[in-house]
């Protein structure tokens, strides 16, 4: 009897860990993409639309061509195109980043739902998984350790992005464009072009995160698939104070918080399922309230974030 | 100088019209590429939304919550605060209204409606005040905080209707117990449109009066234009932000009460039907102007009413309406860059 209880608790822990790995992948890619965009001084609130478009495109292309990798590529391209629309529009001084982002959410999710209606195929070909649990006899551990390669790509990407910002010429230019575009222009940095590149690349990365949602178990496309993760990524970047390494940690944390609800439900604690699902949002709000300050906003924010000029 | 003013007026009319036309043309091309006749699609939208009394009633019924939800963005925007928590405030308003209705089951028609509307408005208003207070006291970005509040509100609704407030007899579609028949909102005489439309129009009138004809509205405009100048002028920025946010949230909360008392008869998952998000679009298209909100709400209410018709007549997914909304929004935003060009030219010429 006691062993059963212990087993159940262990199951919850394992479920949360596996869920954290699985659930953090979209967050990883979207937040790193958003981090890149925001470092250049632009806010892309339209990541929600990018995520949905990425998920739908990956599903459709993978289903039609039979190759999940082709689906991944197509998703990244479509995401980059949406990023280009956003960057092209917010280039103008009078266009507010936030308003453009909301428009892009409507446009992106509209397109995704529009074209996604016809893809009722139950499952598209999925990305192969990396099996790290073959040493264990327990099926629970085994299934928890079958990890998508995108997880490792995402973590590597976090470190790569950190290196780019700290150690490369282009990274310095991105940061200059985000901190003080006027000063950057005065020494000949092409601010608009850098922001365009950063937004396009960021949206492309986010779409890969979307692709993971349909190219991983259960691998189905549905309209509620993203559940606002694209928007939460924006909050997550603030929480991570625009640092790619902290983005990785935050993505894992959010993935874990998200996994808590279903795991508790599986363990028979169903009463607070929805409230646990809301825990990442409450967490973000609380952390933002704690880390922001009344004068001067959040420390670590790019100086010209969201301001045009 | 007169030609400058005239040019400004002309810009105010021509630029939105031009942007809408351009958006409609692009959506037409989109339909044409996908093999639907664009003229047929637009005719269907017109027929489903504005052709006869029946379709007008559909449009007006959908415009009612849009009017109220749009004010949730438009009112705080006057003081420079961008709030997109409309959906959450509407949901919380619905929860508040249904709780008030269920707690006072024996009240007669008018008092119970007043009670429910009051509860919904207070809940919605305080909900948006959270975002405003976080912005003012802690410097938290109001866009993100109000967005997060949406998800928290929806989770709270789902928790309540599946847990503590669940009606045991609602099996497949969980919801609260229904409110009594006398607590239902009436219809406008001679139509199928519920009184929520009146609430919406009155709220827009009130908002217009408050923003354009009172000292408070002027103070809000100053605070929205230049915070430093407003502070130097001795205006209480925090008070302005909180009052406008409360009023905006109260409008969205009222929309939630209308959804409960006129449409669903209880609080269930359908309360969260996306009116809040379209309301943001309405507010931005109307350039945060309450008078504009009335016109744009009719237009978008009509578009929402035509989704089913597009599906039946053209075999287009109902998300086509969403695509059209997105395209229009993008073009309207782009058109913002055009303001001032002709007017300044006329200034230089004069």
XYZ file of C-alpha atoms in Angstrom:
659
model
C 0.000 0.000 0.000
C 2.720 2.395 1.022
C 4.785 1.386 -1.971
C 1.825 2.240 -4.207
C 1.624 5.747 -2.774
C 5.369 6.196 -3.196
C 5.078 4.920 -6.758
C 2.306 7.408 -7.455
C 4.328 10.337 -6.139
C 7.328 9.197 -8.112
C 5.034 8.995 -11.143
C 3.953 12.614 -10.653
C 7.576 13.740 -10.414
C 8.545 11.773 -13.489
C 5.505 13.054 -15.354
C 6.407 16.626 -14.527
C 10.031 16.085 -15.607
C 9.034 14.459 -18.888
C 6.351 17.085 -19.381
C 8.849 19.838 -18.666
C 11.127 18.529 -21.401
C 8.261 18.041 -23.847
C 6.364 21.214 -22.999
C 9.408 23.425 -22.897
C 10.340 22.912 -26.552
C 7.814 25.396 -28.025
C 8.698 27.857 -25.253
C 12.400 27.427 -25.968
C 12.113 28.297 -29.622
C 9.505 31.019 -29.313
C 11.266 32.744 -26.434
C 14.677 32.596 -28.088
C 13.143 33.968 -31.286
C 11.393 36.694 -29.350
C 14.601 37.411 -27.433
C 16.484 37.943 -30.685
C 13.722 40.219 -32.003
C 13.519 42.247 -28.807
C 17.286 42.642 -28.544
C 17.081 44.547 -31.821
C 14.455 46.851 -30.309
C 11.259 45.390 -31.775
C 8.446 43.581 -29.976
C 6.742 40.841 -31.961
C 3.479 40.085 -30.212
C 2.378 38.190 -33.312
C 4.356 35.115 -32.231
C 1.041 33.456 -31.398
C 0.070 33.658 -35.069
C 3.552 32.515 -36.093
C 3.327 29.525 -33.768
C -0.056 28.464 -35.145
C 1.049 28.968 -38.730
C 4.205 26.961 -38.005
C 2.203 24.143 -36.440
C -0.289 24.012 -39.308
C 2.356 24.269 -42.059
C 4.524 21.592 -40.500
C 1.538 19.282 -40.165
C 0.344 19.905 -43.717
C 3.729 19.544 -45.387
C 4.672 16.534 -43.298
C 1.337 14.902 -44.075
C 1.505 15.589 -47.811
C 5.192 14.866 -48.407
C 5.736 12.208 -45.759
C 8.863 13.926 -44.478
C 8.674 15.636 -41.086
C 11.976 17.414 -41.737
C 10.502 19.017 -44.840
C 7.586 20.087 -42.650
C 9.980 21.665 -40.195
C 11.725 23.583 -42.962
C 8.453 24.773 -44.478
C 7.280 25.961 -41.060
C 10.466 27.973 -40.564
C 10.072 29.597 -43.987
C 6.429 30.509 -43.414
C 7.287 31.875 -39.977
C 10.066 33.988 -41.449
C 7.611 35.371 -44.008
C 5.202 36.423 -41.257
C 8.146 38.004 -39.442
C 8.995 39.951 -42.591
C 5.439 41.339 -42.767
C 5.665 42.436 -39.133
C 9.099 44.003 -39.540
C 8.109 45.680 -42.801
C 5.061 47.221 -41.165
C 6.623 48.328 -37.883
C 9.523 49.903 -39.756
C 7.306 52.982 -40.138
C 7.586 55.391 -37.202
C 3.837 55.741 -36.718
C 3.020 52.027 -36.547
C 2.827 50.740 -32.991
C 4.567 47.379 -32.423
C 1.812 46.128 -30.148
C -1.043 46.983 -32.480
C 0.804 45.406 -35.395
C 1.379 42.338 -33.236
C -2.323 41.968 -32.509
C -3.055 42.336 -36.214
C -0.495 39.631 -36.957
C -2.097 37.334 -34.358
C -5.437 37.690 -36.132
C -3.888 37.326 -39.563
C -1.616 34.401 -38.691
C -4.169 32.437 -36.709
C -6.801 33.216 -39.346
C -4.591 31.804 -42.094
C -3.687 28.784 -39.968
C -7.345 27.987 -39.193
C -8.348 28.698 -42.798
C -5.888 26.288 -44.370
C -5.899 23.905 -41.422
C -9.601 23.054 -41.827
C -8.866 20.529 -44.559
C -6.181 18.672 -42.599
C -8.242 16.299 -40.568
C -5.747 13.485 -41.076
C -5.397 11.906 -37.641
C -1.624 12.043 -37.513
C 1.204 13.353 -39.661
C 4.603 11.649 -39.922
C 6.506 12.665 -36.822
C 10.074 13.614 -36.064
C 12.207 10.699 -34.878
C 12.947 10.693 -31.146
C 16.245 10.163 -29.389
C 15.993 7.178 -27.062
C 17.955 7.704 -23.860
C 16.007 5.314 -21.644
C 16.715 1.926 -23.166
C 18.771 0.917 -20.090
C 15.679 0.968 -17.892
C 13.145 -1.816 -17.548
C 10.398 0.513 -16.316
C 8.176 1.625 -19.205
C 7.442 4.919 -17.428
C 11.119 5.866 -17.306
C 11.608 4.581 -20.809
C 8.855 6.727 -22.277
C 9.962 9.742 -20.227
C 13.443 9.536 -21.714
C 12.408 9.421 -25.341
C 13.293 12.995 -26.159
C 12.760 15.036 -29.292
C 15.993 16.156 -30.988
C 14.506 19.650 -31.070
C 14.971 19.833 -27.305
C 18.745 19.573 -27.653
C 18.696 21.917 -30.650
C 16.796 24.466 -28.570
C 19.232 24.309 -25.683
C 22.198 24.552 -28.050
C 20.478 27.476 -29.704
C 20.234 29.263 -26.364
C 23.981 28.960 -25.832
C 24.687 29.910 -29.444
C 22.536 33.009 -29.173
C 24.274 33.988 -25.960
C 27.616 33.652 -27.715
C 26.386 35.691 -30.679
C 25.196 38.544 -28.457
C 28.320 38.611 -26.311
C 31.120 37.741 -28.681
C 30.284 38.567 -32.275
C 30.195 41.711 -34.317
C 26.669 41.091 -35.533
C 25.440 40.495 -31.991
C 26.922 43.802 -30.902
C 25.179 45.535 -33.789
C 21.850 43.957 -32.837
C 22.265 45.146 -29.274
C 23.276 48.620 -30.451
C 20.179 48.838 -32.658
C 18.032 47.831 -29.696
C 19.626 50.058 -27.109
C 20.055 53.298 -28.985
C 19.119 53.331 -32.661
C 20.135 56.964 -33.091
C 23.653 56.368 -31.816
C 23.830 53.163 -33.858
C 22.828 55.025 -37.015
C 25.357 57.717 -36.360
C 28.194 55.217 -36.561
C 26.792 53.679 -39.712
C 24.942 50.620 -38.416
C 21.981 49.865 -40.717
C 19.384 49.737 -37.915
C 16.339 48.997 -40.083
C 18.076 46.145 -41.880
C 19.321 44.607 -38.647
C 15.869 44.810 -37.106
C 14.373 43.226 -40.209
C 16.891 40.364 -40.073
C 16.388 39.839 -36.337
C 12.581 39.832 -36.619
C 12.575 37.484 -39.606
C 15.027 35.075 -37.954
C 13.152 35.277 -34.655
C 9.820 34.446 -36.255
C 11.430 31.612 -38.204
C 12.703 30.109 -34.945
C 9.307 30.536 -33.299
C 7.672 28.655 -36.169
C 10.008 25.719 -35.494
C 8.594 25.700 -31.962
C 5.132 25.596 -33.502
C 6.174 22.742 -35.777
C 7.158 20.719 -32.729
C 3.577 20.842 -31.483
C 2.260 18.945 -34.505
C 5.316 16.801 -35.250
C 5.426 15.280 -31.780
C 3.026 12.937 -30.031
C 0.022 13.068 -30.338
C 0.887 14.817 -33.585
C -2.514 16.199 -34.448
C -3.435 19.652 -35.623
C -6.154 21.472 -33.710
C -7.084 25.125 -33.459
C -6.460 25.323 -29.735
C -3.036 23.725 -30.024
C -0.956 26.705 -28.943
C -3.113 27.900 -26.045
C -1.472 31.295 -25.915
C 2.107 30.033 -25.695
C 3.210 32.545 -28.318
C 1.972 35.363 -26.129
C 3.438 33.873 -22.985
C 6.814 33.745 -24.668
C 6.766 37.525 -24.727
C 6.268 37.532 -20.969
C 8.881 34.824 -20.615
C 11.516 36.963 -22.306
C 10.806 39.748 -19.840
C 11.011 37.228 -17.009
C 14.390 36.111 -18.409
C 15.516 39.733 -18.679
C 16.513 39.379 -22.334
C 19.213 36.828 -21.623
C 19.152 33.716 -23.887
C 20.518 31.429 -21.167
C 17.883 32.549 -18.708
C 15.323 32.060 -21.524
C 16.313 28.386 -21.615
C 15.886 28.066 -17.846
C 12.579 29.922 -17.928
C 11.310 27.732 -20.770
C 12.049 24.627 -18.702
C 10.289 26.155 -15.702
C 7.213 27.053 -17.737
C 7.167 23.648 -19.369
C 7.255 22.050 -15.926
C 4.487 24.257 -14.578
C 2.384 23.334 -17.576
C 3.029 19.636 -17.008
C 1.893 19.844 -13.391
C -1.825 20.001 -14.242
C -2.155 16.848 -16.383
C 0.191 14.902 -14.071
C -1.916 15.731 -11.031
C -5.002 14.761 -12.972
C -3.401 11.460 -13.850
C -2.654 10.981 -10.148
C -6.306 11.497 -9.277
C -6.191 15.113 -8.160
C -8.533 16.453 -10.830
C -10.242 19.217 -8.845
C -7.725 21.920 -9.552
C -6.761 20.970 -13.096
C -7.621 24.313 -14.686
C -6.061 26.342 -11.901
C -2.805 24.432 -12.278
C -2.954 25.066 -16.000
C -3.114 28.758 -15.215
C -0.112 28.605 -12.906
C 2.465 29.758 -15.515
C 0.381 32.859 -16.180
C 0.067 33.686 -12.499
C 3.772 32.985 -12.090
C 4.675 35.365 -14.916
C 2.429 38.084 -13.598
C 3.840 37.763 -10.094
C 7.412 37.719 -11.350
C 6.813 40.741 -13.552
C 5.313 42.615 -10.617
C 8.359 41.731 -8.530
C 11.098 42.357 -11.079
C 9.760 45.517 -12.694
C 10.296 48.819 -10.998
C 8.116 51.881 -11.100
C 10.762 54.130 -12.561
C 12.833 52.880 -15.423
C 10.958 49.698 -16.260
C 12.774 46.389 -16.076
C 16.508 46.230 -15.681
C 18.196 44.609 -18.635
C 15.629 45.781 -21.161
C 16.951 47.045 -24.499
C 16.859 50.818 -24.303
C 14.678 51.471 -27.329
C 12.401 48.426 -26.957
C 9.075 48.990 -28.666
C 9.880 52.581 -29.476
C 10.123 53.499 -33.101
C 12.913 55.580 -34.387
C -5.034 77.754 -42.375
C -8.487 76.749 -43.576
C -7.020 74.589 -46.297
C -4.904 72.872 -43.630
C -7.988 72.064 -41.556
C -9.796 70.921 -44.682
C -6.887 68.719 -45.660
C -6.879 67.209 -42.157
C -10.586 66.426 -42.418
C -10.149 64.951 -45.873
C -7.303 62.781 -44.564
C -9.490 61.592 -41.710
C -12.079 60.396 -44.209
C -10.042 59.301 -47.196
C -7.239 57.385 -45.479
C -9.432 54.893 -43.574
C -11.659 54.452 -46.631
C -8.628 53.867 -48.825
C -7.116 51.405 -46.376
C -10.387 49.477 -46.099
C -10.677 49.370 -49.895
C -7.110 48.139 -50.261
C -7.709 45.456 -47.617
C -10.899 44.334 -49.343
C -9.061 44.104 -52.681
C -6.277 41.990 -51.167
C -8.810 39.683 -49.539
C -10.580 39.460 -52.908
C -7.326 38.385 -54.539
C -6.853 35.844 -51.741
C -10.288 34.373 -52.497
C -9.681 34.453 -56.237
C -6.390 32.592 -55.900
C -8.169 29.931 -53.864
C -10.809 29.579 -56.566
C -13.771 31.458 -55.080
C -15.351 34.324 -56.927
C -14.419 37.399 -54.824
C -17.497 39.357 -55.870
C -19.645 36.433 -54.855
C -17.895 36.299 -51.483
C -18.418 40.007 -50.820
C -22.029 39.793 -51.970
C -22.533 36.922 -49.527
C -21.051 38.960 -46.687
C -23.354 41.831 -47.586
C -26.360 39.527 -47.860
C -25.636 37.794 -44.549
C -24.952 41.021 -42.700
C -26.832 43.999 -44.084
C -29.344 43.048 -46.785
C -32.623 42.774 -44.877
C -34.106 43.186 -41.390
C -33.345 39.573 -40.531
C -29.633 39.907 -41.279
C -29.489 43.342 -39.655
C -30.796 41.751 -36.473
C -28.000 39.164 -36.632
C -25.452 41.928 -37.135
C -26.798 44.118 -34.339
C -26.924 41.214 -31.889
C -23.236 40.590 -32.533
C -22.386 44.279 -32.477
C -23.721 44.669 -28.913
C -20.879 42.859 -27.081
C -18.363 44.378 -29.520
C -19.423 47.913 -28.570
C -18.878 47.158 -24.896
C -15.659 45.172 -25.335
C -14.120 47.812 -27.601
C -14.546 50.444 -24.889
C -12.390 48.308 -22.605
C -9.457 49.129 -24.897
C -10.572 52.562 -26.082
C -11.092 54.208 -22.678
C -7.674 53.461 -21.103
C -6.041 54.170 -24.478
C -7.050 57.802 -24.128
C -4.614 58.034 -21.214
C -1.958 56.134 -23.150
C -2.525 52.746 -21.523
C -2.898 49.852 -23.966
C -5.183 47.206 -22.463
C -6.019 43.994 -24.280
C -7.657 42.187 -21.358
C -11.156 42.536 -22.836
C -11.844 38.819 -23.039
C -10.803 38.253 -19.421
C -12.874 41.171 -18.124
C -15.882 39.878 -20.053
C -15.458 36.385 -18.604
C -15.016 37.695 -15.060
C -18.003 39.966 -15.553
C -20.062 36.945 -16.589
C -18.929 35.021 -13.506
C -19.754 37.988 -11.266
C -23.167 38.483 -12.884
C -24.163 34.839 -12.655
C -23.019 34.649 -9.029
C -25.129 37.692 -8.148
C -28.082 36.235 -10.029
C -27.836 32.865 -8.284
C -27.369 34.430 -4.856
C -30.555 36.464 -5.173
C -32.945 34.069 -6.905
C -36.106 35.683 -5.554
C -35.493 39.245 -6.722
C -37.908 40.589 -9.316
C -37.008 41.502 -12.896
C -35.479 44.987 -12.751
C -33.694 44.769 -9.364
C -32.091 41.447 -10.240
C -30.914 42.777 -13.597
C -29.461 45.834 -11.889
C -27.803 43.603 -9.340
C -26.297 41.343 -12.007
C -25.162 44.252 -14.168
C -23.607 45.940 -11.142
C -21.790 42.794 -10.065
C -20.536 42.135 -13.594
C -19.338 45.703 -14.025
C -17.549 45.811 -10.667
C -15.827 42.463 -11.304
C -14.764 43.428 -14.829
C -13.660 46.880 -13.732
C -11.546 45.658 -10.845
C -10.042 42.975 -13.088
C -8.705 45.572 -15.529
C -7.659 47.773 -12.611
C -5.159 45.047 -11.708
C -3.353 45.690 -14.996
C -3.546 49.455 -14.573
C -2.263 49.320 -10.995
C 0.596 47.011 -11.972
C 1.476 49.469 -14.714
C 1.315 52.539 -12.529
C 2.877 51.228 -9.323
C 5.285 48.611 -10.662
C 5.959 49.641 -14.261
C 4.660 46.335 -15.630
C 3.795 46.455 -19.329
C -0.006 46.646 -19.430
C -0.295 44.791 -22.741
C 1.355 41.704 -21.341
C -0.240 41.826 -17.905
C -3.740 42.288 -19.287
C -3.109 39.470 -21.746
C -2.037 37.141 -18.954
C -5.122 38.170 -17.000
C -7.202 36.866 -19.930
C -5.786 33.388 -19.529
C -6.151 33.492 -15.762
C -9.784 34.596 -16.092
C -10.579 31.811 -18.552
C -8.927 29.223 -16.293
C -10.934 30.582 -13.347
C -14.144 30.280 -15.374
C -13.329 26.708 -16.373
C -12.478 25.820 -12.805
C -15.721 27.285 -11.463
C -18.037 25.741 -14.047
C -16.445 22.311 -13.726
C -15.919 22.472 -9.970
C -17.544 24.559 -7.246
C -20.319 26.162 -9.327
C -21.119 23.245 -11.597
C -24.725 22.353 -12.217
C -24.837 18.571 -11.713
C -27.383 18.241 -14.523
C -25.086 19.835 -17.133
C -23.258 16.828 -18.479
C -21.541 17.438 -21.810
C -21.452 21.196 -21.650
C -20.517 22.064 -18.067
C -22.013 25.259 -16.741
C -23.391 26.902 -13.664
C -27.001 26.497 -12.602
C -29.262 28.584 -14.872
C -30.546 31.937 -13.682
C -34.304 32.341 -13.191
C -36.524 33.361 -16.094
C -37.290 36.767 -14.583
C -33.568 37.463 -14.508
C -33.308 37.260 -18.299
C -32.702 40.412 -20.286
C -35.610 41.510 -22.491
C -35.713 42.079 -26.225
C -35.952 45.409 -27.992
C -39.645 45.650 -28.995
C -40.339 44.401 -32.502
C -37.078 42.507 -32.877
C -34.997 39.555 -31.762
C -32.215 41.900 -30.574
C -31.643 41.882 -26.819
C -31.325 45.016 -24.730
C -27.557 44.604 -24.627
C -27.431 46.685 -27.796
C -28.935 49.619 -25.877
C -26.339 49.178 -23.131
C -23.592 49.248 -25.754
C -24.853 52.375 -27.505
C -25.429 54.174 -24.190
C -21.947 53.199 -22.985
C -20.403 54.582 -26.178
C -22.372 57.816 -25.813
C -21.260 58.114 -22.199
C -17.646 57.386 -23.130
C -17.750 59.938 -25.913
C -19.180 62.560 -23.561
C -16.653 61.737 -20.838
C -13.647 61.878 -23.138
C -14.586 64.840 -25.321
C -16.772 67.065 -23.188
C -15.445 66.939 -19.620
C -12.379 68.217 -17.798
C -11.594 64.659 -16.802
C -11.510 63.599 -20.452
C -9.181 66.465 -21.244
C -6.902 65.557 -18.334
C -6.799 61.986 -19.618
C -5.833 63.228 -23.064
C -3.008 65.307 -21.605
C -1.795 62.331 -19.581
C -1.900 60.188 -22.713
C -0.030 62.768 -24.764
C 2.762 63.643 -22.392
C 3.073 62.165 -18.918
C 5.706 64.696 -17.786
C 3.596 67.651 -18.835
C 0.593 66.166 -17.076
C 2.573 65.653 -13.887
C 3.902 69.198 -14.022
C 0.334 70.377 -14.499
C -0.569 68.640 -11.265
C -2.774 65.926 -12.740
C -3.111 62.705 -10.757
C -1.974 60.223 -13.392
C -2.666 57.171 -11.235
C -6.220 58.270 -10.515
C -6.905 58.907 -14.201
C -5.476 55.558 -15.256
C -7.369 53.634 -12.597
C -10.696 55.359 -13.280
C -10.475 54.877 -17.054
C -9.398 51.260 -16.634
C -12.211 50.607 -14.186
C -14.753 52.097 -16.579
C -13.328 50.154 -19.516
C -13.279 46.907 -17.577
C -16.807 47.621 -16.341
C -17.986 47.886 -19.956
C -16.456 44.521 -20.823
C -17.897 43.075 -17.607
C -21.305 44.358 -18.669
C -20.811 42.533 -21.965
C -20.255 39.390 -19.913
C -23.456 40.039 -17.959
C -25.361 40.508 -21.238
C -23.943 37.236 -22.547
C -25.193 35.499 -19.384
C -28.554 37.219 -19.016
C -29.559 37.434 -22.671
C -27.803 34.628 -24.544
C -26.601 31.705 -22.428
C -28.838 32.015 -19.341
C -25.925 30.694 -17.255
C -22.138 30.893 -17.267
C -20.493 28.203 -19.407
C -17.497 27.892 -21.697
C -19.373 29.698 -24.502
C -19.092 32.950 -22.534
C -15.513 33.030 -23.772
C -16.462 33.368 -27.437
C -13.783 35.716 -28.738
C -15.778 38.971 -28.616
C -13.045 40.435 -26.431
C -10.339 39.924 -29.038
C -12.473 41.342 -31.840
C -13.198 44.234 -29.481
C -9.482 45.116 -29.467
C -9.609 45.205 -33.253
C -12.687 47.452 -33.155
C -10.988 49.884 -30.780
C -7.862 50.142 -32.903
C -9.792 50.473 -36.176
C -11.880 53.228 -34.578
C -8.621 54.899 -33.519
C -9.811 54.633 -29.895
C -12.700 56.989 -30.580
C -16.055 55.970 -28.977
C -18.055 57.395 -31.885
C -15.960 55.406 -34.330
C -16.471 52.320 -32.190
C -20.197 52.372 -33.034
C -19.570 52.308 -36.785
C -16.753 49.751 -36.718
C -18.733 47.474 -34.379
C -21.537 47.344 -36.949
C -19.057 46.531 -39.702
C -17.281 43.782 -37.771
C -20.524 42.506 -36.242
C -21.744 42.060 -39.797
C -18.560 40.244 -40.739
C -18.940 37.900 -37.775
C -22.532 37.246 -38.780
C -21.459 36.235 -42.279
C -19.074 33.397 -41.300
C -21.746 30.718 -41.576
C -22.958 32.029 -44.934
C -19.426 31.919 -46.406
C -19.194 28.307 -45.331
C -22.531 27.361 -46.879
C -22.398 29.369 -50.094
C -18.700 29.242 -50.979
C -17.394 26.310 -49.006
C -14.849 28.631 -47.362
C -13.869 27.853 -43.753
C -15.394 30.338 -41.303
C -11.836 31.410 -40.459
C -12.034 33.380 -43.727
C -13.620 36.122 -41.613
C -10.569 36.072 -39.351
C -8.252 36.383 -42.358
C -10.278 39.323 -43.659
C -10.132 40.996 -40.227
C -6.370 40.487 -40.051
C -5.804 41.933 -43.511
C -8.000 44.962 -42.781
C -6.207 45.560 -39.483
C -2.792 45.409 -41.192
C -3.869 47.880 -43.856
C -5.391 50.281 -41.328
C -2.133 50.219 -39.361
C -0.114 50.812 -42.479
C -2.370 53.737 -43.384
C -1.343 55.433 -40.114
C 1.896 56.314 -41.871
C -0.014 58.419 -44.402
C -1.542 60.901 -41.966
C -0.134 64.390 -42.129
C 1.361 64.160 -45.603
C -1.269 66.102 -47.532
C -2.039 68.392 -44.633
C 1.587 69.401 -44.274
C 1.883 69.934 -48.001
C -1.098 72.276 -47.930
C 0.496 74.081 -44.992
C 3.697 74.627 -46.940
C 1.792 75.678 -50.064
C -0.228 78.204 -48.038
